[in-house]
mmCIF file of C-alpha atoms in Angstrom:
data_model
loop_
_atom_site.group_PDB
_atom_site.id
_atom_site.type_symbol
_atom_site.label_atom_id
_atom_site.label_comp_id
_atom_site.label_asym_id
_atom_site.label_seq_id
_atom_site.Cartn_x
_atom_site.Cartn_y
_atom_site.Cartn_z
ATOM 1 C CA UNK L 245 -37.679 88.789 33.594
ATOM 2 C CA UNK L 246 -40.555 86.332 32.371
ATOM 3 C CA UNK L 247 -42.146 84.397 35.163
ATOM 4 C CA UNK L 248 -42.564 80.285 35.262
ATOM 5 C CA UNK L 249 -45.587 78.987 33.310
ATOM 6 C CA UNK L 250 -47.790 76.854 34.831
ATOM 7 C CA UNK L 251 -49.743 74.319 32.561
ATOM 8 C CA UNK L 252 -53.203 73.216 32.842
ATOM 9 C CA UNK L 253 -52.489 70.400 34.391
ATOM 10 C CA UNK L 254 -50.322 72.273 37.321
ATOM 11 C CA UNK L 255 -46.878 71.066 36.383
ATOM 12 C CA UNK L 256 -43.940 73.711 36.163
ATOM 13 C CA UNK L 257 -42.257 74.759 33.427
ATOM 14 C CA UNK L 258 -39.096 76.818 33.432
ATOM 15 C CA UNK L 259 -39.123 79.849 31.339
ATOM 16 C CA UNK L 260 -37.977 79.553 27.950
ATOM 17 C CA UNK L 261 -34.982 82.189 28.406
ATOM 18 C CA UNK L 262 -31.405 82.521 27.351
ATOM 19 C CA UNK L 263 -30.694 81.586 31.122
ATOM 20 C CA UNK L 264 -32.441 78.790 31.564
ATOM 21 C CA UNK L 265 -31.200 77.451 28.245
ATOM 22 C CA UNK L 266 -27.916 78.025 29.888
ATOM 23 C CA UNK L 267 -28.258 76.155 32.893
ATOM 24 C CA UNK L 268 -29.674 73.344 30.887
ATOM 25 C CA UNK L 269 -26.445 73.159 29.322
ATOM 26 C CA UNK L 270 -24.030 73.059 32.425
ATOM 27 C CA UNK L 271 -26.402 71.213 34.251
ATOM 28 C CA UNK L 272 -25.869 68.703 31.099
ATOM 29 C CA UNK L 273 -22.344 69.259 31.088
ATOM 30 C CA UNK L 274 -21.780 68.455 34.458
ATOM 31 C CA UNK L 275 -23.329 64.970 34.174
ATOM 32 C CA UNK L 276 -21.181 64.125 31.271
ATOM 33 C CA UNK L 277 -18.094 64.963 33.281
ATOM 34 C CA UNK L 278 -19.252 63.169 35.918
ATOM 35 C CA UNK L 279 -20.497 59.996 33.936
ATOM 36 C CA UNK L 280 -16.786 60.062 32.495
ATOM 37 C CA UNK L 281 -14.944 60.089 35.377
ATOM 38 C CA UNK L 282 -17.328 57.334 37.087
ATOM 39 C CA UNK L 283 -16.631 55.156 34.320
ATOM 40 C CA UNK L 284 -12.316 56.018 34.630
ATOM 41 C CA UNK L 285 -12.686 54.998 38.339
ATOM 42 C CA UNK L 286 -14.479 51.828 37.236
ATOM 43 C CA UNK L 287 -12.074 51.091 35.096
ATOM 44 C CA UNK L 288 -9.117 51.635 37.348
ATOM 45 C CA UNK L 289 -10.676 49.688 39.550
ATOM 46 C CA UNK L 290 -11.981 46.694 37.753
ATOM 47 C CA UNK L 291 -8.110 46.686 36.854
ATOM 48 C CA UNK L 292 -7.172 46.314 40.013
ATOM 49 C CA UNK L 293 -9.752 43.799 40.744
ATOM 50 C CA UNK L 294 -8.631 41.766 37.642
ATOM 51 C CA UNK L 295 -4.741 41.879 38.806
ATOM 52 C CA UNK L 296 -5.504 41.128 42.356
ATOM 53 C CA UNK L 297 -7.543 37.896 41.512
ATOM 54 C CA UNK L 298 -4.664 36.984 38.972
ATOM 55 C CA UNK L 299 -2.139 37.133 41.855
ATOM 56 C CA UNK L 300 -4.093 34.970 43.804
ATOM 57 C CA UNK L 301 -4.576 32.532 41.186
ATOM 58 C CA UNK L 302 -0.771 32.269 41.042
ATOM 59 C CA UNK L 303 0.188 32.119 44.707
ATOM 60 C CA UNK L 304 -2.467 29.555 45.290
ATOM 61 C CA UNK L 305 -1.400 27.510 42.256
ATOM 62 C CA UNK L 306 2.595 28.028 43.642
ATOM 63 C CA UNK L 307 0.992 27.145 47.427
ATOM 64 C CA UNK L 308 -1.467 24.135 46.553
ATOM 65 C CA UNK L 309 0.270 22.633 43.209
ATOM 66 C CA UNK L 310 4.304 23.287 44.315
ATOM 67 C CA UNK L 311 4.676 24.693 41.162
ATOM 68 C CA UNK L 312 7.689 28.108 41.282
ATOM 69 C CA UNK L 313 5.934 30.715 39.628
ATOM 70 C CA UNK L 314 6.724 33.231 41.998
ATOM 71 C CA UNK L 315 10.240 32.913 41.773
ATOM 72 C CA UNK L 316 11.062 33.322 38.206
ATOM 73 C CA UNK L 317 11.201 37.097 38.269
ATOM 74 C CA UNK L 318 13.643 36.514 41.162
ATOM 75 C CA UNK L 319 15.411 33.975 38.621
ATOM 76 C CA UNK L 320 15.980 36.151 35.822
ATOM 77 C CA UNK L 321 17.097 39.017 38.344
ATOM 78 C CA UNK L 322 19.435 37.032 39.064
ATOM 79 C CA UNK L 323 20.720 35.820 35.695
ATOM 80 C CA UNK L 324 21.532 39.518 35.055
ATOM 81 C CA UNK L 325 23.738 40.501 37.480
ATOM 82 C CA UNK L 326 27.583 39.732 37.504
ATOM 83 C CA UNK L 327 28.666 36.759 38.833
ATOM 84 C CA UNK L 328 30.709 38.974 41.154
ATOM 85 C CA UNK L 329 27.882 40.190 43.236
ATOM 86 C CA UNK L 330 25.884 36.473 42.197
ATOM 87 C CA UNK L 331 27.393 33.661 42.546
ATOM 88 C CA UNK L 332 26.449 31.453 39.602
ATOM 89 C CA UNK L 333 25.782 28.690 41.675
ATOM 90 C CA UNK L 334 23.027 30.212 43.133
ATOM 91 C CA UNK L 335 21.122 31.166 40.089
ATOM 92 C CA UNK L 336 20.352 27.385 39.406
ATOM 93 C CA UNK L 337 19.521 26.462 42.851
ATOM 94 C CA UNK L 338 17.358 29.878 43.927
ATOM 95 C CA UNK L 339 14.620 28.510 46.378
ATOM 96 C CA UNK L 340 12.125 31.209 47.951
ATOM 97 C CA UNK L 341 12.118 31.091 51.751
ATOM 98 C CA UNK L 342 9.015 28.684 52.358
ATOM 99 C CA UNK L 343 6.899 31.023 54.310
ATOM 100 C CA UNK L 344 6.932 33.996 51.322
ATOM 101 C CA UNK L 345 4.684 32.502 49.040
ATOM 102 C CA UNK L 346 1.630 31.624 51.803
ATOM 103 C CA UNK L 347 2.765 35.027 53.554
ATOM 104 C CA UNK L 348 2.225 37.167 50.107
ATOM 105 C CA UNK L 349 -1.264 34.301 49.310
ATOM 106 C CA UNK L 350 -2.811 35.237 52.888
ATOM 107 C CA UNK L 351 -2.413 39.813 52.142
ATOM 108 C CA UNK L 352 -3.771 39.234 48.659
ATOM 109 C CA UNK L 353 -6.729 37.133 49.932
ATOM 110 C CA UNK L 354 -7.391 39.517 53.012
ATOM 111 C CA UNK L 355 -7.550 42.204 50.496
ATOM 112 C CA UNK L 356 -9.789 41.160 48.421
ATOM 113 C CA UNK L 357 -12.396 40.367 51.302
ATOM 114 C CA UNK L 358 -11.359 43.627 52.528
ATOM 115 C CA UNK L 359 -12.085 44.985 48.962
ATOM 116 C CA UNK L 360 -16.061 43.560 49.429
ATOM 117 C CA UNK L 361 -16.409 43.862 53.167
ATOM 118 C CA UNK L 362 -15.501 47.371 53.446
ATOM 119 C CA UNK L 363 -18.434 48.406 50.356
ATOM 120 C CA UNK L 364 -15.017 49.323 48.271
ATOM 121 C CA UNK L 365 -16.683 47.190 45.450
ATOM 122 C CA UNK L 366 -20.318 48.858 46.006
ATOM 123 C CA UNK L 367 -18.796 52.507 46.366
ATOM 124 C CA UNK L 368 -16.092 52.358 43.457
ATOM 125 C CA UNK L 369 -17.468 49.643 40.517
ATOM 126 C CA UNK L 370 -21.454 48.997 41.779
ATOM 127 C CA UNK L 371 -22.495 53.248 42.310
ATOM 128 C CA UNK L 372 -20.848 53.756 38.618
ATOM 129 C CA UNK L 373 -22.739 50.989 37.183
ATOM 130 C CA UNK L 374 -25.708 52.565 38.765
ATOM 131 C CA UNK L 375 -25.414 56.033 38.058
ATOM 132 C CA UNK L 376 -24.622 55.445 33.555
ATOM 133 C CA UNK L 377 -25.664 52.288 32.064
ATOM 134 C CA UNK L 378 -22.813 50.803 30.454
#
């Protein structure tokens, strides 16, 4: 087994054997495995990031402006079931309980400043961005 070379200026070099070529390669392999799944748990969570400010956008614009976004999906639920279990009255006069849209506002906001406060942001989207330039 050949020995390591040293240089003339002292630095180390490995030596130039079938084994070291090797572990060059699944050294190399491993950090394209891990550079890809970084970048899948970036993305999953930059998703999640995106949808959760979305939300927000929509439960403050239902809280601030009045407006009844958040009760359409409940609207067309209702237009699709029987008017035995529905009574059609109801489906033009559905009104959400008043305290479900600030209730539903208040978890999505506390989530999100969980999302930065706890490093989630750092740990998950920041250490990815760090470790492979996108």
């Amino acid at each position: 087994m050949p020995r390591s070379v040293r240089n003339s200026r002292g630095s180390f070099q490995p030596p130039s054997d079938q084994a070291t070529y090797r572990d060059l390669l699944l050294f190399e392999e491993r950090l394209k495995t891990n550079a890809a799944r970084l970048r899948r748990r970036k993305g999953r969570y930059q998703v999640f990031l995106t949808n959760l400010v979305l939300v927000i956008i929509v439960l403050s614009s239902d809280f601030v402006l009045n407006t009844s976004f958040l009760s359409l999906p409940f609207k067309l639920i209702l237009k699709h079931l029987p008017p035995t279990v529905v009574p059609p009255s109801l489906h033009e006069n559905f009104v959400l309980h008043p305290y479900v849209t600030p209730g539903i506002l208040l978890v999505a906001v506390t989530t999100l400043v969980l999302f930065y406060a706890s490093g989630l942001y750092a740990e998950k989207i920041g250490y990815a961005n760090r470790y492979v330039a996108s």
